[in-house]
Amino acid sequence: MSNLSRPRVIAIANQKGGVGKTTTAINLGAALAARGRRVCVIDLDPQGNASTGVGIEREDRRVTSYDVLLEGAAIGDAALPLGTPNLTLVPATTDLSSADVQMMSSGRRTQHLRAALLRSAPDADVVLIDCPPSLSLLTVNALVAADSVLVPLQSEFFALEGLSQLLLTVREVRQTANPGLRLEGIVLTMFDGRNRLCQQVEEDARSNLGELVFETRIPRNVRLSEAPSHAKSVLDYDPDSKGAIAYRALAGELLRRLARDTKEEVDG
Ligand SMILES: Nc1ncnc2c1ncn2[C@@H]1O[C@H](COP(=O)(O)OP(=O)(O)OP(=O)(O)O)[C@@H](O)[C@H]1O
Ligand SMILES: [Mg+2]
Protein backbone atom coordinates (compact mmCIF):
# COMPACT_ATOMS: atom_id res chain seq x y z
CA MET A 1 0.00 0.00 0.00
CA SER A 2 2.58 2.50 1.09
CA ASN A 3 6.12 2.58 -0.10
CA LEU A 4 7.17 4.25 3.13
CA SER A 5 8.31 2.01 5.93
CA ARG A 6 6.63 4.25 8.47
CA PRO A 7 3.01 3.33 9.13
CA ARG A 8 0.23 5.64 7.99
CA VAL A 9 -1.14 7.19 11.18
CA ILE A 10 -4.83 8.11 11.22
CA ALA A 11 -6.49 9.80 14.21
CA ILE A 12 -10.18 8.98 14.60
CA ALA A 13 -11.51 12.09 16.28
CA ASN A 14 -14.66 13.99 17.13
CA GLN A 15 -15.05 15.81 20.43
CA LYS A 16 -18.71 14.85 20.48
CA GLY A 17 -19.37 11.71 22.51
CA GLY A 18 -20.99 8.55 21.19
CA VAL A 19 -20.67 9.27 17.48
CA GLY A 20 -18.96 6.00 16.53
CA LYS A 21 -15.24 6.71 16.98
CA THR A 22 -14.49 3.49 18.83
CA THR A 23 -16.82 1.39 16.67
CA THR A 24 -15.01 2.78 13.62
CA ALA A 25 -11.52 2.22 15.07
CA ILE A 26 -12.21 -1.44 15.79
CA ASN A 27 -14.23 -2.36 12.73
CA LEU A 28 -12.34 -0.32 10.18
CA GLY A 29 -9.18 -1.78 11.73
CA ALA A 30 -10.55 -5.31 11.39
CA ALA A 31 -11.66 -4.66 7.80
CA LEU A 32 -8.22 -3.32 6.85
CA ALA A 33 -6.61 -6.32 8.56
CA ALA A 34 -8.88 -8.65 6.58
CA ARG A 35 -7.41 -7.10 3.45
CA GLY A 36 -3.94 -8.02 4.62
CA ARG A 37 -2.87 -4.69 6.09
CA ARG A 38 -1.11 -4.85 9.42
CA VAL A 39 -3.11 -2.60 11.70
CA CYS A 40 -2.37 -1.28 15.18
CA VAL A 41 -5.22 0.45 17.03
CA ILE A 42 -4.10 2.76 19.84
CA ASP A 43 -6.74 3.25 22.53
CA LEU A 44 -6.20 6.86 23.59
CA ASP A 45 -9.40 7.17 25.61
CA PRO A 46 -9.34 6.78 29.41
CA GLN A 47 -12.76 5.10 29.09
CA GLY A 48 -10.89 2.21 27.44
CA ASN A 49 -13.89 1.24 25.33
CA ALA A 50 -11.80 -0.06 22.45
CA SER A 51 -9.75 -2.22 24.83
CA THR A 52 -12.86 -3.63 26.47
CA GLY A 53 -14.64 -4.05 23.14
CA VAL A 54 -11.96 -6.37 21.81
CA GLY A 55 -11.95 -8.33 25.06
CA ILE A 56 -8.72 -7.28 26.78
CA GLU A 57 -9.25 -7.76 30.51
CA ARG A 58 -7.99 -5.06 32.82
CA GLU A 59 -5.37 -7.33 34.40
CA ASP A 60 -3.96 -7.98 30.93
CA ARG A 61 -3.42 -4.28 30.25
CA ARG A 62 0.13 -4.36 31.58
CA VAL A 63 1.75 -1.88 29.21
CA THR A 64 -0.75 0.76 28.19
CA SER A 65 -1.08 3.90 26.11
CA TYR A 66 -0.30 5.84 29.31
CA ASP A 67 3.08 4.10 29.52
CA VAL A 68 3.70 4.89 25.85
CA LEU A 69 2.90 8.58 26.36
CA LEU A 70 4.60 9.18 29.70
CA GLU A 71 6.88 6.31 30.65
CA GLY A 72 8.85 5.83 27.46
CA ALA A 73 7.33 2.39 26.75
CA ALA A 74 7.74 1.07 23.20
CA ILE A 75 4.50 0.80 21.23
CA GLY A 76 5.49 -2.69 20.13
CA ASP A 77 5.70 -3.77 23.78
CA ALA A 78 2.24 -2.37 24.49
CA ALA A 79 0.47 -3.69 21.37
CA LEU A 80 -1.45 -6.89 22.12
CA PRO A 81 -2.37 -9.35 19.38
CA LEU A 82 -6.10 -9.91 18.94
CA GLY A 83 -8.08 -12.87 17.65
CA THR A 84 -8.07 -11.27 14.22
CA PRO A 85 -4.82 -11.83 12.28
CA ASN A 86 -2.88 -8.63 11.44
CA LEU A 87 -4.65 -6.65 14.15
CA THR A 88 -3.09 -5.44 17.42
CA LEU A 89 -4.28 -2.98 20.05
CA VAL A 90 -2.49 -0.76 22.55
CA PRO A 91 -4.84 -0.80 25.54
CA ALA A 92 -5.88 2.05 27.80
CA THR A 93 -6.77 2.12 31.46
CA THR A 94 -8.29 4.87 33.58
CA ASP A 95 -4.70 5.95 34.42
CA LEU A 96 -4.84 7.76 31.14
CA SER A 97 -7.20 10.35 32.63
CA SER A 98 -4.26 11.80 34.56
CA ALA A 99 -2.08 11.96 31.44
CA ASP A 100 -3.58 15.30 30.40
CA VAL A 101 -2.46 17.03 33.59
CA GLN A 102 0.95 15.39 33.52
CA MET A 103 1.58 16.28 29.91
CA MET A 104 0.39 19.84 30.56
CA SER A 105 3.28 20.40 32.92
CA SER A 106 5.83 18.74 30.65
CA GLY A 107 7.98 20.50 28.09
CA ARG A 108 6.82 19.26 24.74
CA ARG A 109 3.31 18.59 25.89
CA THR A 110 1.69 18.06 22.47
CA GLN A 111 4.52 15.85 21.20
CA HIS A 112 4.42 12.78 23.44
CA LEU A 113 2.64 10.43 21.04
CA ARG A 114 4.53 11.71 18.02
CA ALA A 115 7.81 11.10 19.84
CA ALA A 116 6.68 7.59 20.79
CA LEU A 117 5.81 6.78 17.19
CA LEU A 118 9.17 8.07 16.01
CA ARG A 119 11.04 6.20 18.71
CA SER A 120 9.12 2.94 18.39
CA ALA A 121 6.85 2.75 15.35
CA PRO A 122 4.77 -0.42 15.58
CA ASP A 123 5.25 -3.10 12.96
CA ALA A 124 2.15 -2.01 11.04
CA ASP A 125 0.98 -0.47 7.79
CA VAL A 126 -1.76 1.56 9.44
CA VAL A 127 -2.10 2.98 12.95
CA LEU A 128 -5.61 4.03 14.00
CA ILE A 129 -5.87 6.23 17.09
CA ASP A 130 -9.17 6.05 18.96
CA CYS A 131 -9.49 9.52 20.54
CA PRO A 132 -11.54 10.51 23.59
CA PRO A 133 -14.64 12.70 23.22
CA SER A 134 -12.90 16.03 23.85
CA LEU A 135 -10.37 18.36 22.32
CA SER A 136 -8.08 17.68 25.26
CA LEU A 137 -4.33 17.30 25.17
CA LEU A 138 -4.82 13.59 24.42
CA THR A 139 -6.66 14.41 21.20
CA VAL A 140 -4.14 17.12 20.35
CA ASN A 141 -1.34 14.57 20.86
CA ALA A 142 -3.13 12.30 18.39
CA LEU A 143 -3.50 15.12 15.85
CA VAL A 144 0.15 16.08 16.20
CA ALA A 145 1.23 12.45 15.71
CA ALA A 146 -1.10 11.74 12.78
CA ASP A 147 -0.77 11.96 9.03
CA SER A 148 -4.50 12.51 8.77
CA VAL A 149 -7.71 12.68 10.73
CA LEU A 150 -10.85 10.69 10.06
CA VAL A 151 -14.03 12.11 11.56
CA PRO A 152 -17.06 9.96 12.31
CA LEU A 153 -20.12 12.21 12.07
CA GLN A 154 -23.37 11.01 13.55
CA SER A 155 -26.22 11.83 11.21
CA GLU A 156 -28.19 14.06 13.58
CA PHE A 157 -29.05 17.67 14.28
CA PHE A 158 -26.09 19.92 15.27
CA ALA A 159 -23.57 17.42 13.88
CA LEU A 160 -22.04 20.04 11.60
CA GLU A 161 -21.78 22.69 14.35
CA GLY A 162 -19.51 20.41 16.36
CA LEU A 163 -17.49 19.68 13.26
CA SER A 164 -16.44 23.30 12.75
CA GLN A 165 -14.85 23.33 16.20
CA LEU A 166 -12.86 20.23 15.36
CA LEU A 167 -11.79 21.68 12.02
CA LEU A 168 -10.54 24.81 13.82
CA THR A 169 -8.40 22.63 16.07
CA VAL A 170 -7.05 20.79 13.04
CA ARG A 171 -6.13 24.14 11.51
CA GLU A 172 -4.36 25.23 14.70
CA VAL A 173 -2.38 22.00 14.84
CA ARG A 174 -1.40 22.52 11.20
CA GLN A 175 -0.19 26.04 11.92
CA THR A 176 1.91 24.92 14.85
CA ALA A 177 3.09 21.38 15.41
CA ASN A 178 2.03 19.38 12.35
CA PRO A 179 1.83 21.27 9.03
CA GLY A 180 1.33 18.03 7.09
CA LEU A 181 -1.88 17.02 8.90
CA ARG A 182 -4.59 16.23 6.37
CA LEU A 183 -8.29 15.57 6.67
CA GLU A 184 -8.71 11.97 5.59
CA GLY A 185 -12.45 12.40 5.47
CA ILE A 186 -15.78 12.52 7.23
CA VAL A 187 -17.76 9.31 7.60
CA LEU A 188 -21.48 9.44 8.28
CA THR A 189 -22.37 7.01 11.06
CA MET A 190 -25.60 5.59 12.45
CA PHE A 191 -27.17 6.49 9.15
CA ASP A 192 -30.82 5.76 8.45
CA GLY A 193 -31.76 6.58 4.87
CA ARG A 194 -35.49 6.66 5.70
CA ASN A 195 -34.98 9.35 8.30
CA ARG A 196 -35.50 12.86 6.92
CA LEU A 197 -33.00 14.37 9.36
CA CYS A 198 -30.28 11.93 8.31
CA GLN A 199 -30.88 12.84 4.69
CA GLN A 200 -30.63 16.52 5.57
CA VAL A 201 -27.34 16.05 7.46
CA GLU A 202 -25.94 14.13 4.50
CA GLU A 203 -27.01 16.83 2.02
CA ASP A 204 -25.48 19.57 4.18
CA ALA A 205 -22.28 17.61 4.72
CA ARG A 206 -21.83 16.80 1.04
CA SER A 207 -22.62 20.33 -0.14
CA ASN A 208 -20.29 21.93 2.42
CA LEU A 209 -17.47 19.41 2.43
CA GLY A 210 -17.74 17.76 -1.00
CA GLU A 211 -15.35 14.89 -1.57
CA LEU A 212 -14.16 14.95 2.01
CA VAL A 213 -17.29 13.00 2.88
CA PHE A 214 -16.80 9.29 2.26
CA GLU A 215 -19.27 7.72 -0.18
CA THR A 216 -19.71 4.88 2.28
CA ARG A 217 -22.24 5.52 5.03
CA ILE A 218 -22.29 3.38 8.16
CA PRO A 219 -25.91 2.38 8.82
CA ARG A 220 -27.46 2.13 12.22
CA ASN A 221 -27.13 -1.59 12.80
CA VAL A 222 -27.71 -3.45 16.04
CA ARG A 223 -24.97 -5.99 15.19
CA LEU A 224 -22.42 -3.18 15.51
CA SER A 225 -23.55 -2.44 19.05
CA GLU A 226 -23.70 -6.13 20.02
CA ALA A 227 -20.27 -7.16 18.72
CA PRO A 228 -18.19 -5.56 21.55
CA SER A 229 -20.01 -7.54 24.23
CA HIS A 230 -18.81 -10.67 22.41
CA ALA A 231 -15.28 -9.22 22.31
CA LYS A 232 -15.35 -9.34 18.53
CA SER A 233 -15.31 -7.02 15.59
CA VAL A 234 -18.53 -7.07 13.62
CA LEU A 235 -16.65 -8.82 10.81
CA ASP A 236 -16.15 -11.82 13.07
CA TYR A 237 -19.42 -11.51 14.95
CA ASP A 238 -21.73 -11.27 11.93
CA PRO A 239 -19.84 -10.98 8.65
CA ASP A 240 -23.01 -10.66 6.57
CA SER A 241 -24.58 -7.89 8.64
CA LYS A 242 -25.11 -4.44 7.15
CA GLY A 243 -22.56 -3.08 9.62
CA ALA A 244 -19.86 -5.52 8.49
CA ILE A 245 -20.60 -4.83 4.82
CA ALA A 246 -20.36 -1.07 5.44
CA TYR A 247 -17.04 -1.24 7.30
CA ARG A 248 -15.55 -3.45 4.57
CA ALA A 249 -16.67 -0.86 2.01
CA LEU A 250 -15.17 1.95 4.11
CA ALA A 251 -11.86 0.08 4.26
CA GLY A 252 -11.87 -0.27 0.47
CA GLU A 253 -12.61 3.41 0.02
CA LEU A 254 -9.93 4.42 2.53
CA LEU A 255 -7.31 2.27 0.79
CA ARG A 256 -8.16 3.90 -2.54
CA ARG A 257 -7.68 7.33 -0.91
CA LEU A 258 -4.37 6.31 0.63
CA ALA A 259 -3.12 4.89 -2.67
CA ARG A 260 -4.02 8.17 -4.36
CA ASP A 261 -2.26 10.20 -1.64
CA THR A 262 0.86 8.04 -1.90
CA LYS A 263 0.88 8.49 -5.67
CA GLU A 264 0.60 12.27 -5.24
CA GLU A 265 3.52 12.21 -2.82
CA VAL A 266 5.64 10.14 -5.21
CA ASP A 267 4.67 12.21 -8.26
CA GLY A 268 5.20 15.40 -6.28
N1 LIG B 1 -23.62 2.28 13.28
C1 LIG B 1 -24.05 1.98 14.49
N2 LIG B 1 -25.23 1.34 14.67
C2 LIG B 1 -25.69 1.04 15.90
N3 LIG B 1 -25.03 1.32 17.03
C3 LIG B 1 -23.84 1.95 16.92
C4 LIG B 1 -23.29 2.30 15.66
N4 LIG B 1 -22.09 2.91 15.87
C5 LIG B 1 -21.92 2.93 17.19
N5 LIG B 1 -22.96 2.37 17.84
C6 LIG B 1 -23.15 2.26 19.29
O1 LIG B 1 -23.28 3.59 19.79
C7 LIG B 1 -22.55 3.74 21.00
C8 LIG B 1 -21.47 4.79 20.81
O2 LIG B 1 -20.55 4.32 19.83
P1 LIG B 1 -18.98 4.46 20.05
O3 LIG B 1 -18.60 3.97 21.39
O4 LIG B 1 -18.31 3.86 18.88
O5 LIG B 1 -18.85 6.04 19.99
P2 LIG B 1 -17.63 6.94 20.46
O6 LIG B 1 -17.64 8.15 19.58
O7 LIG B 1 -16.38 6.16 20.50
O8 LIG B 1 -18.07 7.30 21.94
P3 LIG B 1 -17.16 8.09 23.02
O9 LIG B 1 -17.19 9.49 22.56
O10 LIG B 1 -17.86 7.86 24.34
O11 LIG B 1 -15.81 7.49 22.98
C9 LIG B 1 -22.00 2.38 21.34
O12 LIG B 1 -22.91 1.74 22.19
C10 LIG B 1 -21.95 1.66 19.99
O13 LIG B 1 -22.08 0.26 20.13
MG1 LIG C 1 -15.02 5.90 22.07
CSV table of C-alpha atoms and ligand atoms in Angstrom, one decimal:
chain,number,residue,atom,x,y,z
A,1,MET,CA,0.0,0.0,0.0
A,2,SER,CA,2.6,2.5,1.1
A,3,ASN,CA,6.1,2.6,-0.1
A,4,LEU,CA,7.2,4.3,3.1
A,5,SER,CA,8.3,2.0,5.9
A,6,ARG,CA,6.6,4.3,8.5
A,7,PRO,CA,3.0,3.3,9.1
A,8,ARG,CA,0.2,5.6,8.0
A,9,VAL,CA,-1.1,7.2,11.2
A,10,ILE,CA,-4.8,8.1,11.2
A,11,ALA,CA,-6.5,9.8,14.2
A,12,ILE,CA,-10.2,9.0,14.6
A,13,ALA,CA,-11.5,12.1,16.3
A,14,ASN,CA,-14.7,14.0,17.1
A,15,GLN,CA,-15.1,15.8,20.4
A,16,LYS,CA,-18.7,14.9,20.5
A,17,GLY,CA,-19.4,11.7,22.5
A,18,GLY,CA,-21.0,8.6,21.2
A,19,VAL,CA,-20.7,9.3,17.5
A,20,GLY,CA,-19.0,6.0,16.5
A,21,LYS,CA,-15.2,6.7,17.0
A,22,THR,CA,-14.5,3.5,18.8
A,23,THR,CA,-16.8,1.4,16.7
A,24,THR,CA,-15.0,2.8,13.6
A,25,ALA,CA,-11.5,2.2,15.1
A,26,ILE,CA,-12.2,-1.4,15.8
A,27,ASN,CA,-14.2,-2.4,12.7
A,28,LEU,CA,-12.3,-0.3,10.2
A,29,GLY,CA,-9.2,-1.8,11.7
A,30,ALA,CA,-10.6,-5.3,11.4
A,31,ALA,CA,-11.7,-4.7,7.8
A,32,LEU,CA,-8.2,-3.3,6.8
A,33,ALA,CA,-6.6,-6.3,8.6
A,34,ALA,CA,-8.9,-8.7,6.6
A,35,ARG,CA,-7.4,-7.1,3.5
A,36,GLY,CA,-3.9,-8.0,4.6
A,37,ARG,CA,-2.9,-4.7,6.1
A,38,ARG,CA,-1.1,-4.8,9.4
A,39,VAL,CA,-3.1,-2.6,11.7
A,40,CYS,CA,-2.4,-1.3,15.2
A,41,VAL,CA,-5.2,0.5,17.0
A,42,ILE,CA,-4.1,2.8,19.8
A,43,ASP,CA,-6.7,3.2,22.5
A,44,LEU,CA,-6.2,6.9,23.6
A,45,ASP,CA,-9.4,7.2,25.6
A,46,PRO,CA,-9.3,6.8,29.4
A,47,GLN,CA,-12.8,5.1,29.1
A,48,GLY,CA,-10.9,2.2,27.4
A,49,ASN,CA,-13.9,1.2,25.3
A,50,ALA,CA,-11.8,-0.1,22.4
A,51,SER,CA,-9.7,-2.2,24.8
A,52,THR,CA,-12.9,-3.6,26.5
A,53,GLY,CA,-14.6,-4.1,23.1
A,54,VAL,CA,-12.0,-6.4,21.8
A,55,GLY,CA,-11.9,-8.3,25.1
A,56,ILE,CA,-8.7,-7.3,26.8
A,57,GLU,CA,-9.3,-7.8,30.5
A,58,ARG,CA,-8.0,-5.1,32.8
A,59,GLU,CA,-5.4,-7.3,34.4
A,60,ASP,CA,-4.0,-8.0,30.9
A,61,ARG,CA,-3.4,-4.3,30.3
A,62,ARG,CA,0.1,-4.4,31.6
A,63,VAL,CA,1.7,-1.9,29.2
A,64,THR,CA,-0.8,0.8,28.2
A,65,SER,CA,-1.1,3.9,26.1
A,66,TYR,CA,-0.3,5.8,29.3
A,67,ASP,CA,3.1,4.1,29.5
A,68,VAL,CA,3.7,4.9,25.9
A,69,LEU,CA,2.9,8.6,26.4
A,70,LEU,CA,4.6,9.2,29.7
A,71,GLU,CA,6.9,6.3,30.7
A,72,GLY,CA,8.8,5.8,27.5
A,73,ALA,CA,7.3,2.4,26.8
A,74,ALA,CA,7.7,1.1,23.2
A,75,ILE,CA,4.5,0.8,21.2
A,76,GLY,CA,5.5,-2.7,20.1
A,77,ASP,CA,5.7,-3.8,23.8
A,78,ALA,CA,2.2,-2.4,24.5
A,79,ALA,CA,0.5,-3.7,21.4
A,80,LEU,CA,-1.4,-6.9,22.1
A,81,PRO,CA,-2.4,-9.4,19.4
A,82,LEU,CA,-6.1,-9.9,18.9
A,83,GLY,CA,-8.1,-12.9,17.7
A,84,THR,CA,-8.1,-11.3,14.2
A,85,PRO,CA,-4.8,-11.8,12.3
A,86,ASN,CA,-2.9,-8.6,11.4
A,87,LEU,CA,-4.6,-6.7,14.2
A,88,THR,CA,-3.1,-5.4,17.4
A,89,LEU,CA,-4.3,-3.0,20.0
A,90,VAL,CA,-2.5,-0.8,22.5
A,91,PRO,CA,-4.8,-0.8,25.5
A,92,ALA,CA,-5.9,2.0,27.8
A,93,THR,CA,-6.8,2.1,31.5
A,94,THR,CA,-8.3,4.9,33.6
A,95,ASP,CA,-4.7,5.9,34.4
A,96,LEU,CA,-4.8,7.8,31.1
A,97,SER,CA,-7.2,10.3,32.6
A,98,SER,CA,-4.3,11.8,34.6
A,99,ALA,CA,-2.1,12.0,31.4
A,100,ASP,CA,-3.6,15.3,30.4
A,101,VAL,CA,-2.5,17.0,33.6
A,102,GLN,CA,0.9,15.4,33.5
A,103,MET,CA,1.6,16.3,29.9
A,104,MET,CA,0.4,19.8,30.6
A,105,SER,CA,3.3,20.4,32.9
A,106,SER,CA,5.8,18.7,30.6
A,107,GLY,CA,8.0,20.5,28.1
A,108,ARG,CA,6.8,19.3,24.7
A,109,ARG,CA,3.3,18.6,25.9
A,110,THR,CA,1.7,18.1,22.5
A,111,GLN,CA,4.5,15.8,21.2
A,112,HIS,CA,4.4,12.8,23.4
A,113,LEU,CA,2.6,10.4,21.0
A,114,ARG,CA,4.5,11.7,18.0
A,115,ALA,CA,7.8,11.1,19.8
A,116,ALA,CA,6.7,7.6,20.8
A,117,LEU,CA,5.8,6.8,17.2
A,118,LEU,CA,9.2,8.1,16.0
A,119,ARG,CA,11.0,6.2,18.7
A,120,SER,CA,9.1,2.9,18.4
A,121,ALA,CA,6.9,2.7,15.4
A,122,PRO,CA,4.8,-0.4,15.6
A,123,ASP,CA,5.3,-3.1,13.0
A,124,ALA,CA,2.2,-2.0,11.0
A,125,ASP,CA,1.0,-0.5,7.8
A,126,VAL,CA,-1.8,1.6,9.4
A,127,VAL,CA,-2.1,3.0,13.0
A,128,LEU,CA,-5.6,4.0,14.0
A,129,ILE,CA,-5.9,6.2,17.1
A,130,ASP,CA,-9.2,6.1,19.0
A,131,CYS,CA,-9.5,9.5,20.5
A,132,PRO,CA,-11.5,10.5,23.6
A,133,PRO,CA,-14.6,12.7,23.2
A,134,SER,CA,-12.9,16.0,23.8
A,135,LEU,CA,-10.4,18.4,22.3
A,136,SER,CA,-8.1,17.7,25.3
A,137,LEU,CA,-4.3,17.3,25.2
A,138,LEU,CA,-4.8,13.6,24.4
A,139,THR,CA,-6.7,14.4,21.2
A,140,VAL,CA,-4.1,17.1,20.3
A,141,ASN,CA,-1.3,14.6,20.9
A,142,ALA,CA,-3.1,12.3,18.4
A,143,LEU,CA,-3.5,15.1,15.8
A,144,VAL,CA,0.2,16.1,16.2
A,145,ALA,CA,1.2,12.5,15.7
A,146,ALA,CA,-1.1,11.7,12.8
A,147,ASP,CA,-0.8,12.0,9.0
A,148,SER,CA,-4.5,12.5,8.8
A,149,VAL,CA,-7.7,12.7,10.7
A,150,LEU,CA,-10.9,10.7,10.1
A,151,VAL,CA,-14.0,12.1,11.6
A,152,PRO,CA,-17.1,10.0,12.3
A,153,LEU,CA,-20.1,12.2,12.1
A,154,GLN,CA,-23.4,11.0,13.5
A,155,SER,CA,-26.2,11.8,11.2
A,156,GLU,CA,-28.2,14.1,13.6
A,157,PHE,CA,-29.1,17.7,14.3
A,158,PHE,CA,-26.1,19.9,15.3
A,159,ALA,CA,-23.6,17.4,13.9
A,160,LEU,CA,-22.0,20.0,11.6
A,161,GLU,CA,-21.8,22.7,14.4
A,162,GLY,CA,-19.5,20.4,16.4
A,163,LEU,CA,-17.5,19.7,13.3
A,164,SER,CA,-16.4,23.3,12.7
A,165,GLN,CA,-14.9,23.3,16.2
A,166,LEU,CA,-12.9,20.2,15.4
A,167,LEU,CA,-11.8,21.7,12.0
A,168,LEU,CA,-10.5,24.8,13.8
A,169,THR,CA,-8.4,22.6,16.1
A,170,VAL,CA,-7.1,20.8,13.0
A,171,ARG,CA,-6.1,24.1,11.5
A,172,GLU,CA,-4.4,25.2,14.7
A,173,VAL,CA,-2.4,22.0,14.8
A,174,ARG,CA,-1.4,22.5,11.2
A,175,GLN,CA,-0.2,26.0,11.9
A,176,THR,CA,1.9,24.9,14.8
A,177,ALA,CA,3.1,21.4,15.4
A,178,ASN,CA,2.0,19.4,12.3
A,179,PRO,CA,1.8,21.3,9.0
A,180,GLY,CA,1.3,18.0,7.1
A,181,LEU,CA,-1.9,17.0,8.9
A,182,ARG,CA,-4.6,16.2,6.4
A,183,LEU,CA,-8.3,15.6,6.7
A,184,GLU,CA,-8.7,12.0,5.6
A,185,GLY,CA,-12.4,12.4,5.5
A,186,ILE,CA,-15.8,12.5,7.2
A,187,VAL,CA,-17.8,9.3,7.6
A,188,LEU,CA,-21.5,9.4,8.3
A,189,THR,CA,-22.4,7.0,11.1
A,190,MET,CA,-25.6,5.6,12.5
A,191,PHE,CA,-27.2,6.5,9.1
A,192,ASP,CA,-30.8,5.8,8.4
A,193,GLY,CA,-31.8,6.6,4.9
A,194,ARG,CA,-35.5,6.7,5.7
A,195,ASN,CA,-35.0,9.4,8.3
A,196,ARG,CA,-35.5,12.9,6.9
A,197,LEU,CA,-33.0,14.4,9.4
A,198,CYS,CA,-30.3,11.9,8.3
A,199,GLN,CA,-30.9,12.8,4.7
A,200,GLN,CA,-30.6,16.5,5.6
A,201,VAL,CA,-27.3,16.1,7.5
A,202,GLU,CA,-25.9,14.1,4.5
A,203,GLU,CA,-27.0,16.8,2.0
A,204,ASP,CA,-25.5,19.6,4.2
A,205,ALA,CA,-22.3,17.6,4.7
A,206,ARG,CA,-21.8,16.8,1.0
A,207,SER,CA,-22.6,20.3,-0.1
A,208,ASN,CA,-20.3,21.9,2.4
A,209,LEU,CA,-17.5,19.4,2.4
A,210,GLY,CA,-17.7,17.8,-1.0
A,211,GLU,CA,-15.3,14.9,-1.6
A,212,LEU,CA,-14.2,15.0,2.0
A,213,VAL,CA,-17.3,13.0,2.9
A,214,PHE,CA,-16.8,9.3,2.3
A,215,GLU,CA,-19.3,7.7,-0.2
A,216,THR,CA,-19.7,4.9,2.3
A,217,ARG,CA,-22.2,5.5,5.0
A,218,ILE,CA,-22.3,3.4,8.2
A,219,PRO,CA,-25.9,2.4,8.8
A,220,ARG,CA,-27.5,2.1,12.2
A,221,ASN,CA,-27.1,-1.6,12.8
A,222,VAL,CA,-27.7,-3.5,16.0
A,223,ARG,CA,-25.0,-6.0,15.2
A,224,LEU,CA,-22.4,-3.2,15.5
A,225,SER,CA,-23.6,-2.4,19.1
A,226,GLU,CA,-23.7,-6.1,20.0
A,227,ALA,CA,-20.3,-7.2,18.7
A,228,PRO,CA,-18.2,-5.6,21.5
A,229,SER,CA,-20.0,-7.5,24.2
A,230,HIS,CA,-18.8,-10.7,22.4
A,231,ALA,CA,-15.3,-9.2,22.3
A,232,LYS,CA,-15.4,-9.3,18.5
A,233,SER,CA,-15.3,-7.0,15.6
A,234,VAL,CA,-18.5,-7.1,13.6
A,235,LEU,CA,-16.7,-8.8,10.8
A,236,ASP,CA,-16.1,-11.8,13.1
A,237,TYR,CA,-19.4,-11.5,14.9
A,238,ASP,CA,-21.7,-11.3,11.9
A,239,PRO,CA,-19.8,-11.0,8.7
A,240,ASP,CA,-23.0,-10.7,6.6
A,241,SER,CA,-24.6,-7.9,8.6
A,242,LYS,CA,-25.1,-4.4,7.2
A,243,GLY,CA,-22.6,-3.1,9.6
A,244,ALA,CA,-19.9,-5.5,8.5
A,245,ILE,CA,-20.6,-4.8,4.8
A,246,ALA,CA,-20.4,-1.1,5.4
A,247,TYR,CA,-17.0,-1.2,7.3
A,248,ARG,CA,-15.5,-3.4,4.6
A,249,ALA,CA,-16.7,-0.9,2.0
A,250,LEU,CA,-15.2,1.9,4.1
A,251,ALA,CA,-11.9,0.1,4.3
A,252,GLY,CA,-11.9,-0.3,0.5
A,253,GLU,CA,-12.6,3.4,0.0
A,254,LEU,CA,-9.9,4.4,2.5
A,255,LEU,CA,-7.3,2.3,0.8
A,256,ARG,CA,-8.2,3.9,-2.5
A,257,ARG,CA,-7.7,7.3,-0.9
A,258,LEU,CA,-4.4,6.3,0.6
A,259,ALA,CA,-3.1,4.9,-2.7
A,260,ARG,CA,-4.0,8.2,-4.4
A,261,ASP,CA,-2.3,10.2,-1.6
A,262,THR,CA,0.9,8.0,-1.9
A,263,LYS,CA,0.9,8.5,-5.7
A,264,GLU,CA,0.6,12.3,-5.2
A,265,GLU,CA,3.5,12.2,-2.8
A,266,VAL,CA,5.6,10.1,-5.2
A,267,ASP,CA,4.7,12.2,-8.3
A,268,GLY,CA,5.2,15.4,-6.3
B,1,LIG,N1,-23.6,2.3,13.3
B,1,LIG,C1,-24.1,2.0,14.5
B,1,LIG,N2,-25.2,1.3,14.7
B,1,LIG,C2,-25.7,1.0,15.9
B,1,LIG,N3,-25.0,1.3,17.0
B,1,LIG,C3,-23.8,2.0,16.9
B,1,LIG,C4,-23.3,2.3,15.7
B,1,LIG,N4,-22.1,2.9,15.9
B,1,LIG,C5,-21.9,2.9,17.2
B,1,LIG,N5,-23.0,2.4,17.8
B,1,LIG,C6,-23.2,2.3,19.3
B,1,LIG,O1,-23.3,3.6,19.8
B,1,LIG,C7,-22.6,3.7,21.0
B,1,LIG,C8,-21.5,4.8,20.8
B,1,LIG,O2,-20.5,4.3,19.8
B,1,LIG,P1,-19.0,4.5,20.1
B,1,LIG,O3,-18.6,4.0,21.4
B,1,LIG,O4,-18.3,3.9,18.9
B,1,LIG,O5,-18.8,6.0,20.0
B,1,LIG,P2,-17.6,6.9,20.5
B,1,LIG,O6,-17.6,8.1,19.6
B,1,LIG,O7,-16.4,6.2,20.5
B,1,LIG,O8,-18.1,7.3,21.9
B,1,LIG,P3,-17.2,8.1,23.0
B,1,LIG,O9,-17.2,9.5,22.6
B,1,LIG,O10,-17.9,7.9,24.3
B,1,LIG,O11,-15.8,7.5,23.0
B,1,LIG,C9,-22.0,2.4,21.3
B,1,LIG,O12,-22.9,1.7,22.2
B,1,LIG,C10,-22.0,1.7,20.0
B,1,LIG,O13,-22.1,0.3,20.1
B,2,MG,MG,-15.0,5.9,22.1
